[in-house]
XYZ file of C-alpha atoms in Angstrom:
626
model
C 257.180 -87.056 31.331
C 259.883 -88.135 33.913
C 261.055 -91.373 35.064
C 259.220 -91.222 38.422
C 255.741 -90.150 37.300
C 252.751 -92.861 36.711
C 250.323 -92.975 33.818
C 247.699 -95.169 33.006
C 247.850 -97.417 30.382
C 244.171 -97.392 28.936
C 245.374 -94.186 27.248
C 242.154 -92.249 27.905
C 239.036 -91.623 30.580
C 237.088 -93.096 27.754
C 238.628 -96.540 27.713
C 238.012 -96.869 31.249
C 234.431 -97.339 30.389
C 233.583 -100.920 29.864
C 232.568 -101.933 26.707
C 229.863 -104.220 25.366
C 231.127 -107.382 23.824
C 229.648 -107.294 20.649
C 229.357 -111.305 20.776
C 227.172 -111.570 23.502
C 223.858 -109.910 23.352
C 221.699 -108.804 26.260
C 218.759 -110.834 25.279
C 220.385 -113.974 25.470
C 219.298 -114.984 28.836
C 215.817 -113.342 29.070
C 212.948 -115.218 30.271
C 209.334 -114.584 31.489
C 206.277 -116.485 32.620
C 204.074 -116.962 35.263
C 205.772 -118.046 38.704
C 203.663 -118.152 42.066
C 205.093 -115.359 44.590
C 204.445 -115.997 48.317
C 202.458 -112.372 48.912
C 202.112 -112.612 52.623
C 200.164 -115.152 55.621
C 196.710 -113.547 54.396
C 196.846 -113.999 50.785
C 199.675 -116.655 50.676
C 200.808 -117.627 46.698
C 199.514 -115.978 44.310
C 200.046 -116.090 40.862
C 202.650 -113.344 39.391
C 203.973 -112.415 35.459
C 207.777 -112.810 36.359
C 210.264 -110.845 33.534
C 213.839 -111.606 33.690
C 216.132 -109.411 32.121
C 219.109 -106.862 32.331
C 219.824 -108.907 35.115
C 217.033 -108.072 36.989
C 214.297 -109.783 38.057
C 211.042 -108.095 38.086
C 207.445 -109.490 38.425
C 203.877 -108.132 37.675
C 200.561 -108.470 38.713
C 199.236 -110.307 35.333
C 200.708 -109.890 31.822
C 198.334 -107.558 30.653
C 199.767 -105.216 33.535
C 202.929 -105.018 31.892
C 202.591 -101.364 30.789
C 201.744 -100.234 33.833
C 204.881 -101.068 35.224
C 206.591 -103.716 37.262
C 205.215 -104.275 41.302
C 209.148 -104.846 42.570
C 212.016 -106.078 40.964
C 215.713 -107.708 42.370
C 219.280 -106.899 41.242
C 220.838 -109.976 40.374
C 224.347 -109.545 40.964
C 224.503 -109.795 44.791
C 221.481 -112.033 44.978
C 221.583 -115.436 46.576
C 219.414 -118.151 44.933
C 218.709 -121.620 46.747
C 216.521 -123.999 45.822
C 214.126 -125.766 48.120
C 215.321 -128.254 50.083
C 211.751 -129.946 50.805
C 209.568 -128.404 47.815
C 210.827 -129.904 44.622
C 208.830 -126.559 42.832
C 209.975 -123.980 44.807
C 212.965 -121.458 44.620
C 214.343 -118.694 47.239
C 216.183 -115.208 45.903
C 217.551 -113.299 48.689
C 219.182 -109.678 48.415
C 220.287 -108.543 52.169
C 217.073 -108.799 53.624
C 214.781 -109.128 51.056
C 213.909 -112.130 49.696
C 211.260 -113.540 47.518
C 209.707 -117.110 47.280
C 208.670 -118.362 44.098
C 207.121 -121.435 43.253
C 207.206 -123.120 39.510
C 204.461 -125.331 37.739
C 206.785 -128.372 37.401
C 210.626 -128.909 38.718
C 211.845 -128.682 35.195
C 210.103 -125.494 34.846
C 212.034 -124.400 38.389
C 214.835 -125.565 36.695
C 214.492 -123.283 33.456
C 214.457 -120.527 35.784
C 217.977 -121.115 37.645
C 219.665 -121.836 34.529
C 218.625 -118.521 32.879
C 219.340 -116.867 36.258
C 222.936 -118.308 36.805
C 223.372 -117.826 32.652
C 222.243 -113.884 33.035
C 224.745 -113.575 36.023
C 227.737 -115.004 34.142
C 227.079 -112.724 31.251
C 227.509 -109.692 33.302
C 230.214 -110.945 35.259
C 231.974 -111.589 31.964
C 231.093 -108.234 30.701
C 232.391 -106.457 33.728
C 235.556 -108.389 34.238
C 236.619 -107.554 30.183
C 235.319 -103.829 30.394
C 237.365 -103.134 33.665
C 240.145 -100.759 34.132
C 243.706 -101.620 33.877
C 246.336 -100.636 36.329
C 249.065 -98.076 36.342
C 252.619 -98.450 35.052
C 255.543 -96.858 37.520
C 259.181 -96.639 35.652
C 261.749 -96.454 38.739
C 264.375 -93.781 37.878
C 267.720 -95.912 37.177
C 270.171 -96.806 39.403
C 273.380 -94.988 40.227
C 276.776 -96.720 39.485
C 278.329 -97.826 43.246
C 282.234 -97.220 42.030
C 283.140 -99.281 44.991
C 287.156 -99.717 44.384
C 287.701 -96.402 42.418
C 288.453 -93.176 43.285
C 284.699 -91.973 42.327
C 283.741 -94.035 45.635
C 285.164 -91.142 47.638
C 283.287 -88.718 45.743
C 279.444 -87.188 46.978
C 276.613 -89.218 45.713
C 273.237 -87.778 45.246
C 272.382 -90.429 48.497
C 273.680 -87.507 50.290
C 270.862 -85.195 49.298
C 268.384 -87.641 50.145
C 269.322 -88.370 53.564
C 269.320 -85.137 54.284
C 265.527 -84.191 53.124
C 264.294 -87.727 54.266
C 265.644 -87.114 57.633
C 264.166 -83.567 57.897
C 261.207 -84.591 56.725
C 260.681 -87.195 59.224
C 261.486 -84.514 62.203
C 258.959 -82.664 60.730
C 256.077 -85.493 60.702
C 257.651 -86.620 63.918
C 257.397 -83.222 65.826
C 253.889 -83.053 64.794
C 252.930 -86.648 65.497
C 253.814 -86.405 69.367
C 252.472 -82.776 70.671
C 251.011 -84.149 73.524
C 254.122 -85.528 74.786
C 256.178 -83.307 76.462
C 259.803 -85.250 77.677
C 259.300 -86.694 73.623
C 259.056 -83.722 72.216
C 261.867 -82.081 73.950
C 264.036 -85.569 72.615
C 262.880 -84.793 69.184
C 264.102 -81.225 69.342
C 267.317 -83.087 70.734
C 267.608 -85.113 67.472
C 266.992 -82.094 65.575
C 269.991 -80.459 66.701
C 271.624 -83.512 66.295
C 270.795 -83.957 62.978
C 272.174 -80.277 62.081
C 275.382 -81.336 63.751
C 275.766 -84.460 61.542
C 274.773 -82.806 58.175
C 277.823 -80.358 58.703
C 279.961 -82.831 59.764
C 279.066 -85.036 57.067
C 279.853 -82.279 55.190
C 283.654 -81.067 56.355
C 284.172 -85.034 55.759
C 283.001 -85.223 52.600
C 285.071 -82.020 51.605
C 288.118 -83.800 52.781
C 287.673 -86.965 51.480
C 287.146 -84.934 47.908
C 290.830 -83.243 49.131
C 292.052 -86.230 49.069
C 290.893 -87.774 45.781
C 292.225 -84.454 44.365
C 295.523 -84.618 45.599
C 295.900 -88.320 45.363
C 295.379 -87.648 41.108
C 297.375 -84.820 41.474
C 300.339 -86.406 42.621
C 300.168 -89.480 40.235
C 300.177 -86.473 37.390
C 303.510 -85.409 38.924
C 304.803 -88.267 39.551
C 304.475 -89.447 35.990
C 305.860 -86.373 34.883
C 308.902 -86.366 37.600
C 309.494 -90.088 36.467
C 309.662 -88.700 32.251
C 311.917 -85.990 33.603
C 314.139 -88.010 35.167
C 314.448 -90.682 32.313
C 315.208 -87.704 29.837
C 317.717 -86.339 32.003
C 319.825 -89.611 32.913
C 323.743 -89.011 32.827
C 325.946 -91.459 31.309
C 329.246 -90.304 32.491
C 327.907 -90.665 36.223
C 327.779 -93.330 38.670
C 324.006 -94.898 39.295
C 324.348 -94.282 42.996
C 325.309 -91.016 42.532
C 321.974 -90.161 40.151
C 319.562 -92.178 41.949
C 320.273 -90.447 44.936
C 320.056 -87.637 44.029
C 316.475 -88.296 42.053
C 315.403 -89.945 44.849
C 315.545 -86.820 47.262
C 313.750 -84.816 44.633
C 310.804 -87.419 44.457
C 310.410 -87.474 47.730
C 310.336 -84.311 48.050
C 307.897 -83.111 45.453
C 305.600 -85.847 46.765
C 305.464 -85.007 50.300
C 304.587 -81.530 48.809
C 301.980 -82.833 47.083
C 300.260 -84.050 50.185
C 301.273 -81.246 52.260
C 298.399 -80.223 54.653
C 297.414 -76.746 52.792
C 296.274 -79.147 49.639
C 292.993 -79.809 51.932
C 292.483 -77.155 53.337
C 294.538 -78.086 56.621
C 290.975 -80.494 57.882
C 291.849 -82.008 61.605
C 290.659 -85.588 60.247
C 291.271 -87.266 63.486
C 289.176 -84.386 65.509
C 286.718 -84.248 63.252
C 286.499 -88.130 63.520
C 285.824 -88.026 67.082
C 283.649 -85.528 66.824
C 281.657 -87.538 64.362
C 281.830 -90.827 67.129
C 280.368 -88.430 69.447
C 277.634 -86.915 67.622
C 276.282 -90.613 66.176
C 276.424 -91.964 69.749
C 274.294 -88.803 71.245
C 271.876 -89.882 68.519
C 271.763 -93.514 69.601
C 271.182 -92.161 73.151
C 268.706 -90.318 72.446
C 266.641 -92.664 70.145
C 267.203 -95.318 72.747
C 265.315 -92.341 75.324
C 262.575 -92.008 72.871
C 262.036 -95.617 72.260
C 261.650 -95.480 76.217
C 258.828 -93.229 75.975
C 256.908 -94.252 73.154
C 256.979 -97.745 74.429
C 255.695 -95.982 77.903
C 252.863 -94.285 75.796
C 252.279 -97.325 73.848
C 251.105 -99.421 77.209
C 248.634 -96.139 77.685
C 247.641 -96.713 74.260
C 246.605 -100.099 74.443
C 244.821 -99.960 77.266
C 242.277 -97.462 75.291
C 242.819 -99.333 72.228
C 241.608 -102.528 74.022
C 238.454 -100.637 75.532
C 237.967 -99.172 72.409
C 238.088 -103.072 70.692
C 235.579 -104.506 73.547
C 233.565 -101.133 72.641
C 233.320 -101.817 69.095
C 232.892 -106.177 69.687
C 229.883 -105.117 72.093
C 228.418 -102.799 69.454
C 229.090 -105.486 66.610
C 227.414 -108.004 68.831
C 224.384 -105.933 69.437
C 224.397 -105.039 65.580
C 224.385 -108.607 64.237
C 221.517 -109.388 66.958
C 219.532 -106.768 66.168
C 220.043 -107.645 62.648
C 219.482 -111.474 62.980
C 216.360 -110.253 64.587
C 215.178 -108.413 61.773
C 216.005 -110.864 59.468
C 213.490 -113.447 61.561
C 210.589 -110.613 61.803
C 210.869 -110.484 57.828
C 210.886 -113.920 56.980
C 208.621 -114.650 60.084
C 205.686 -114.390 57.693
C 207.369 -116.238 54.605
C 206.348 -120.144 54.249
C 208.586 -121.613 55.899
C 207.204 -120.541 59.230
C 203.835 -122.265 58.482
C 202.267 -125.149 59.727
C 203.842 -128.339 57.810
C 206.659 -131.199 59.386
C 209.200 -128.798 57.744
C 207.800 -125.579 59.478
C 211.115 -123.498 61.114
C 209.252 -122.670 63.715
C 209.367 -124.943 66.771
C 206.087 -125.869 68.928
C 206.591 -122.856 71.547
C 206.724 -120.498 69.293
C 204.118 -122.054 67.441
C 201.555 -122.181 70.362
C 202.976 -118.610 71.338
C 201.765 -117.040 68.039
C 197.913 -119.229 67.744
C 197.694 -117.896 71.452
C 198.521 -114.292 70.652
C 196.413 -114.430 67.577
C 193.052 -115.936 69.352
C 194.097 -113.233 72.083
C 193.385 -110.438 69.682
C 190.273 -112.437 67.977
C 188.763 -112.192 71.263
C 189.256 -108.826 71.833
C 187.861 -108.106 68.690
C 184.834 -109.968 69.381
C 184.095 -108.365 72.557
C 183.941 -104.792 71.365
C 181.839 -106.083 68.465
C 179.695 -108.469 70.542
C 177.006 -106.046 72.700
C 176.278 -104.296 68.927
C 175.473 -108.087 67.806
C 172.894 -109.217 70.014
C 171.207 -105.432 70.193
C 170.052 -106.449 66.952
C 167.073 -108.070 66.199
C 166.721 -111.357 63.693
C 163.943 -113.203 62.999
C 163.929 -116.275 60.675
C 160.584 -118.281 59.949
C 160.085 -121.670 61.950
C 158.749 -124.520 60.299
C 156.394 -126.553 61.762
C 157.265 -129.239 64.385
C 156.803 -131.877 61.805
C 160.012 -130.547 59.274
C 162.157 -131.970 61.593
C 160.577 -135.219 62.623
C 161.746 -137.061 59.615
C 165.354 -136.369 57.452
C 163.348 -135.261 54.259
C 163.447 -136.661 51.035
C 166.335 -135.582 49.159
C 169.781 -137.415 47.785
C 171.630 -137.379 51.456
C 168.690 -138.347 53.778
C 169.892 -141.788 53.949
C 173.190 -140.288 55.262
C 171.667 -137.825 57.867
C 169.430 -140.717 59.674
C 172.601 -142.936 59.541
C 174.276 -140.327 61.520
C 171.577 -139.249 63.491
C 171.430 -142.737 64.716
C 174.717 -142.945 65.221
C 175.119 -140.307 67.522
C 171.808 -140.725 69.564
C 173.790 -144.428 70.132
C 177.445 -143.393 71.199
C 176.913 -139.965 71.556
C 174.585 -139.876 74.759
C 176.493 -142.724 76.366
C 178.019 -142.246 79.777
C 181.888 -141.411 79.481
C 182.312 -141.855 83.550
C 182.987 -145.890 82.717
C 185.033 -145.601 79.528
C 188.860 -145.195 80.607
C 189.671 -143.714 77.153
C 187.703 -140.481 78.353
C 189.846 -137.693 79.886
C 188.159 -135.087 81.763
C 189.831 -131.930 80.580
C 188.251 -128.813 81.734
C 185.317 -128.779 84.424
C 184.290 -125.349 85.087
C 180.502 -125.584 87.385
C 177.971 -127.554 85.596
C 180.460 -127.510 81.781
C 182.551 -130.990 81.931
C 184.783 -131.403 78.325
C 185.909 -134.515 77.967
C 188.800 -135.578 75.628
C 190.348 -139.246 73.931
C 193.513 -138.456 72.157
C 193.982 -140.289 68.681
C 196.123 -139.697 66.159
C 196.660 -141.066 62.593
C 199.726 -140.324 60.516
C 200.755 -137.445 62.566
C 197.813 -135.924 62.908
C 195.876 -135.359 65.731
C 192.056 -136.499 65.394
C 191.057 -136.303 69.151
C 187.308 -136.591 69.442
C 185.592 -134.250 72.091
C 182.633 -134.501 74.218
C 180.868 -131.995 76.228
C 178.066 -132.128 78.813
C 176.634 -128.485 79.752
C 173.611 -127.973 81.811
C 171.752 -124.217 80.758
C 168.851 -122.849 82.429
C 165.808 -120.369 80.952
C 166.286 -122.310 77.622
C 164.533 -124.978 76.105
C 166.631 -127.856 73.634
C 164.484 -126.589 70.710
C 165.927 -123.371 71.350
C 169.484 -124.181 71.586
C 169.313 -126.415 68.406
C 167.435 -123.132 66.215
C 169.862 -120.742 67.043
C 173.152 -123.530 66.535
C 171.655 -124.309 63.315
C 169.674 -121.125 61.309
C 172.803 -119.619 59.315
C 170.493 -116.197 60.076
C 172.140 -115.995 63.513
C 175.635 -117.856 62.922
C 177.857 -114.395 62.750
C 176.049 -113.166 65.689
C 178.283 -115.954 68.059
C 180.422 -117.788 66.083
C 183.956 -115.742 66.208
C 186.077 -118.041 63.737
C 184.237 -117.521 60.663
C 185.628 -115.383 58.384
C 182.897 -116.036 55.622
C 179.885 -118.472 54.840
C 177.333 -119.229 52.523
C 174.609 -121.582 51.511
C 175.595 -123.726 48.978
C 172.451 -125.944 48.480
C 169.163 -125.850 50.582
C 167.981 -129.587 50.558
C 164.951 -128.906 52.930
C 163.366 -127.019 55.729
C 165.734 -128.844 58.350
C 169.124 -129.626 55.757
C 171.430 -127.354 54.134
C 175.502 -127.561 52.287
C 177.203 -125.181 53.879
C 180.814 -123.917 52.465
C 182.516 -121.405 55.674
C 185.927 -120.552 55.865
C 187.799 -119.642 59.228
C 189.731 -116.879 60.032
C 193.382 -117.612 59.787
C 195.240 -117.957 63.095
C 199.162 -117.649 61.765
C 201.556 -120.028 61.546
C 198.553 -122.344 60.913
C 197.064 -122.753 57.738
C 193.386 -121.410 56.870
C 191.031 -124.093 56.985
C 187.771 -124.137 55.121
C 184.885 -126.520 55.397
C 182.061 -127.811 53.544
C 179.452 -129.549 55.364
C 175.416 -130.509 55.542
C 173.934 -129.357 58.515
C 170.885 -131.178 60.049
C 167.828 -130.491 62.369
C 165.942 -133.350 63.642
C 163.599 -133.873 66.398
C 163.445 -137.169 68.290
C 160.340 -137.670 70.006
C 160.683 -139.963 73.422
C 159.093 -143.560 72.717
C 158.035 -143.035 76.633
C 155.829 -140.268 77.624
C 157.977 -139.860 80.893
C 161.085 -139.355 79.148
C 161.966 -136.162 77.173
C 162.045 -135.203 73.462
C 165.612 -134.853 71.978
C 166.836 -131.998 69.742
C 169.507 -132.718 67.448
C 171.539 -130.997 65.144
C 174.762 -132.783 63.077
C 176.967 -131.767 61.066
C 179.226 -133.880 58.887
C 181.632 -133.126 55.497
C 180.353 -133.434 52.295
C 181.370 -132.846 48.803
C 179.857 -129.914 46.295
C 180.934 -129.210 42.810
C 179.746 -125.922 43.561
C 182.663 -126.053 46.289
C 185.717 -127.727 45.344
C 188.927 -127.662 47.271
C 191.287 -124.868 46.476
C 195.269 -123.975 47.285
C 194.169 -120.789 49.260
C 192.742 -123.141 52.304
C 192.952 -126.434 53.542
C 189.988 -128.360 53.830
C 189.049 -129.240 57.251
C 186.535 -132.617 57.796
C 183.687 -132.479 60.723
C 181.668 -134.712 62.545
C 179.379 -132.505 64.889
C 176.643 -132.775 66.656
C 174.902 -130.749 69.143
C 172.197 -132.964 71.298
C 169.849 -131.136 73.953
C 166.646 -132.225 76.005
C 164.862 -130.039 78.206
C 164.445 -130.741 82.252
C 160.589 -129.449 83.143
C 160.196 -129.245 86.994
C 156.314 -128.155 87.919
C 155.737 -124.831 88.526
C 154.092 -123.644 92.178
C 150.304 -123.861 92.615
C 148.607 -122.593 89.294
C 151.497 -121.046 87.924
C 151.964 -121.177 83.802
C 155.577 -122.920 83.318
C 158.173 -120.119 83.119
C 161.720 -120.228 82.074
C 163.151 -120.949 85.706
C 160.796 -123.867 85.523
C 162.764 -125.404 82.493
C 166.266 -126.760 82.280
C 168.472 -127.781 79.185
C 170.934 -130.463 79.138
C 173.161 -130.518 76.234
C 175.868 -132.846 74.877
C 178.104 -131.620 72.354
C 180.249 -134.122 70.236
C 183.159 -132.804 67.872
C 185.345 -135.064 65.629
C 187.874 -133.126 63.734
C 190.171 -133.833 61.212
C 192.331 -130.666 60.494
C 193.477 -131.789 57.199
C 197.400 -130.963 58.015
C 199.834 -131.145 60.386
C 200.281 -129.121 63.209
C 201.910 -129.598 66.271
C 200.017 -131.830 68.450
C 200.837 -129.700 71.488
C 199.501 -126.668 70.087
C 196.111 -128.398 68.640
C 195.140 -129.806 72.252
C 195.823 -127.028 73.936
C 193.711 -124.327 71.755
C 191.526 -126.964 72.152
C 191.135 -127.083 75.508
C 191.093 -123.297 75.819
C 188.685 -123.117 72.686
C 185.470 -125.623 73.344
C 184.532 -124.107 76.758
C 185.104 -120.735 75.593
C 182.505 -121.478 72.708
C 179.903 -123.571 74.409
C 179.840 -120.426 77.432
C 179.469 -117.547 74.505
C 176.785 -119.723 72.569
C 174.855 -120.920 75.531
C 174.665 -117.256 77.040
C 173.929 -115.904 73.322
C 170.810 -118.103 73.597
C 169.342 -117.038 76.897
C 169.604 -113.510 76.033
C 167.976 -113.699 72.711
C 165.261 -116.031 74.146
C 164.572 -113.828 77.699
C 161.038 -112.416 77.690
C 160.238 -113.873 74.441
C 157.281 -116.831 74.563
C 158.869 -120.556 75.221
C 159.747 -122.572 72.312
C 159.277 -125.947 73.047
């Protein structure tokens, strides 16, 4: 192997490979148990079998689906982990763009999990920075002695050489580099030829610089020897003027013909000096001409460079906003975006999204609605006298406290009271609002005055309360069942809404109500009532999947009789119904109060118009129900 060339000092391919450190082993950071996984706005946390190991991260369904193989996993060693800043339980892993939110039974527990996480990173860091491969090892060939001061200075070095190949291959590269360039190129070929010229002079100097060096030892060999001669030879009987004279001439002499011209080959060194002066400054002239040019081509240069530059910033611009953007459409859906103080998301984007989700509800509803009321439900009535009294059964006391309630406050005027806010009036529909909150959360109570003709209050109050007919015009339910039938006229209901993202799904559990209050004067008419209020079930116990919603509602009607013409029976254009319709809802959360006025503003009319028209079509040509 030669001085210049590189090996590596591992020895083989095979040591490159890292090796296990036998004193760690892989095990030592492993960990599994159950962690809730945010799954999506539907299904929000569910529980997940969590496996960490290898440095990876994988989770399953359940335990017992552990054979079946994992349902995603994460790399650990790019992964980002951060715990929550709000939820004390909660911990974010993000690779690029995925991330996963898990939630732990206990902050210790979340704790356990980003030790053995940061513990299971270190180990492989460890292991990759001891198994890595090491660099290579150049030897620089050793320097040549200088022999400034001695006669080897005027001798060739092997410099020389290198000059010469460095230089041609420059010319080459540079000839190549600058094809486009005409005047440049033509320069180049200059220096070429310029080059040549140089070498050769370089050369004939070199030669008689060597002349020199060669007849400078030759003539200290002679005139040693002329020197030893001349000592051997000395007379005595002679004067010393007389000998040294004569010596003298013969020195000089011999030495002069020691230097003589023909020992170097009779070189002009002065011409080829000049020469030399010449040749050097047609070089400098012509690099100065080519720096000229390229510094010509260099302003051309940057002017595309710098397009290219706003080019690329323009493109890196769009890139990071395009990526930014997909970063928020992934993580749009993660918790963080839902309804809470801490939600990301601010109020306009809040209302944007409820809005754009009750658009598509509606829309929904529509082409499902005609295929609703074509079909044809019938549910037994009880007799008028089920809902003359609240029944005997463990809340009765409760219902006839809030029917009284309500046939006090609920019928009064609101013209008078300043708290009232008339909202929406659209015809005979007037919704009236009073905006309360309580720790944040908005608990406005609503009223409602409609005026419906063809329909008696009996009528209205059947349909709002027989769960037979509820899917047929209620568009928020998701789900509902009967929890506990109490009597003809009371039932525990348990419904749960459909989910309107970024808010949370609400579920409710309430007794529902049908009472009849008959008119203490004969000129004044009966009222129809039905109320709804919260209640609690163990059959129906809050869960994480929903936030429990509390109600206070009450739907009041009395039917308007004006006489019919001549002997004419009473007909449906004969009768009017007047209904009142109180709400007091607690949503159970925070949400922006913005958002929660203005749905319900767009919301209550929207409801009372589909119900009230629901009504009159199922009740046209049937007999009245008074």
């Amino acid at each position: 192997m030669s001085d210049n060339q590189s090996w590596n000092s591992s020895g083989s391919e095979e040591d490159m490979e890292p090796r296990e450190d036998p004193g760690h082993h892989v095990g030592i950071a492993d960990l599994s148990g159950v962690l809730s996984k945010w799954t999506n706005y539907i299904h929000g946390w569910q529980d997940r079998w969590v496996v960490l190991k290898n440095n990876t991260l994988s989770y399953y369904k359940s335990q017992d689906e552990t054979e079946y193989g994992c349902r995603g996993s994460l790399c650990l060693s790019k992964a980002v982990i951060t715990p929550h800043e709000f939820d004390e339980c909660r911990l974010d892993i993000s690779v690029n763009d995925s991330v996963w939110y898990l939630r732990a039974q206990d902050p210790d527990h979340r704790h356990q999990w980003i030790d053995s996480i940061e513990l299971h990173r270190s180990i492989r860091e460890g292991r990759r920075e001891r198994g890595g491969i090491q660099g290579t090892i150049i030897i620089p060939p050793p320097l040549a002695d200088s022999g400034y001061g001695s006669e080897s200075s005027l001798r060739r070095h092997g410099s020389m050489l290198s000059l010469t190949s460095a230089t041609s291959g420059y010319s080459a590269t540079s000839t190549s580099s600058f094809k486009k360039g005409h005047s440049l190129r033509e320069k180049l070929a200059e220096m070429e030829t310029f080059r040549d010229i140089l070498c050769r002079q370089v050369d004939t100097l070199q030669k008689y610089f060597d002349g020199c060096a060669d007849a400078v030892c030759k003539d200290e060999l002679q005139r040693d020897k002329i020197m030893e001669d001349d000592e051997d030879d000395f007379p005595n009987t002679r004067t010393d003027g007389e000998f040294l004279h004569n010596n003298n001439n013969g020195s000089k002499e011999k030495l002069f013909q020691s230097l003589s011209p023909k020992g170097i080959n009779g070189i002009d060194f002065k011409g080829e000096a000049i020469t030399f002066k010449a040749t050097t400054a047609g070089i400098l002239a012509t690099l100065s001409h080519c720096i000229d040019l390229m510094v010509k081509r260099e302003d051309s240069w940057q002017k595309r460079l710098d397009k290219e530059m706003e080019k690329r910033r323009r493109i890196e611009d769009g890139y990071k906003s395009a990526l930014n953007d997909l970063k928020k459409k992934s993580h749009f859906g993660g918790p963080d975006y839902e309804e809470g103080p801490n939600s990301l998301i601010n109020e306009d984007e809040f209302f944007d999204a409820v809005e754009a989700a009750l658009d598509r509800q509606d829309k929904i509803e529509e082409q499902s609605q005609t295929e609703k009321t074509r079909i044809q439900r019938s549910s037994p009535l009880p007799s008028g006298d089920a809902y003359s009294t609240a029944g005997s059964h463990r809340f009765s006391d409760k219902v006839e406290e809030m029917v009284q309630n309500h046939m006090t406050y609920s019928l009064q005027d609101v013209g008078g009271d300043a708290n009232w806010q008339l909202v929406v009036e659209e015809g005979e529909m007037k919704v009236y609002r009073r905006e309360v909150e309580e720790n944040g959360i908005v608990l406005d109570p609503l009223k409602a005055t409609h005026s419906v003709k063809g329909v008696t209050g009996h009528e209205v109050c059947h349909y709002f309360w027989d769960t037979t007919y509820r899917n047929d015009w209620e568009t928020t339910i998701e789900n509902f069942n009967v929890v506990e039938t109490l009597s003809d006229s009371a039932v525990i209901i348990y419904q749960t809404h459909k989910r309107v993202w970024p808010a949370s799904q609400r579920d409710v559990l309430y007794l529902s109500a049908m009472r009849k209050i008959t008119a203490t004067n004969e000129n004044d008419p009966d009222t129809w009532l039905v109320c709804n209020f919260s209640v609690d079930h163990d059959e129906a116990q809050p869960s994480s999947r929903c936030v429990r919603a509390k109600i206070n509602i009450a739907m009041i009607c009395q039917t308007l009789v004006s006489p019919p013409e001549g002997d004419k029976e009473i007909s449906r254009d004969n009768i009017l119904c007047k209904i009142t319709y109180v709400a007091n809802v607690n949503p159970g959360g925070w949400a922006p109060a913005s958002v929660l006025r203005a749905v319900a503003k767009r919301e209550y009319p929207k409801f009372l118009k589909r119900f009230t028209s629901y009504v009159q079509e199922k009740t046209a040509g049937k007999p009245i129900l008074f």
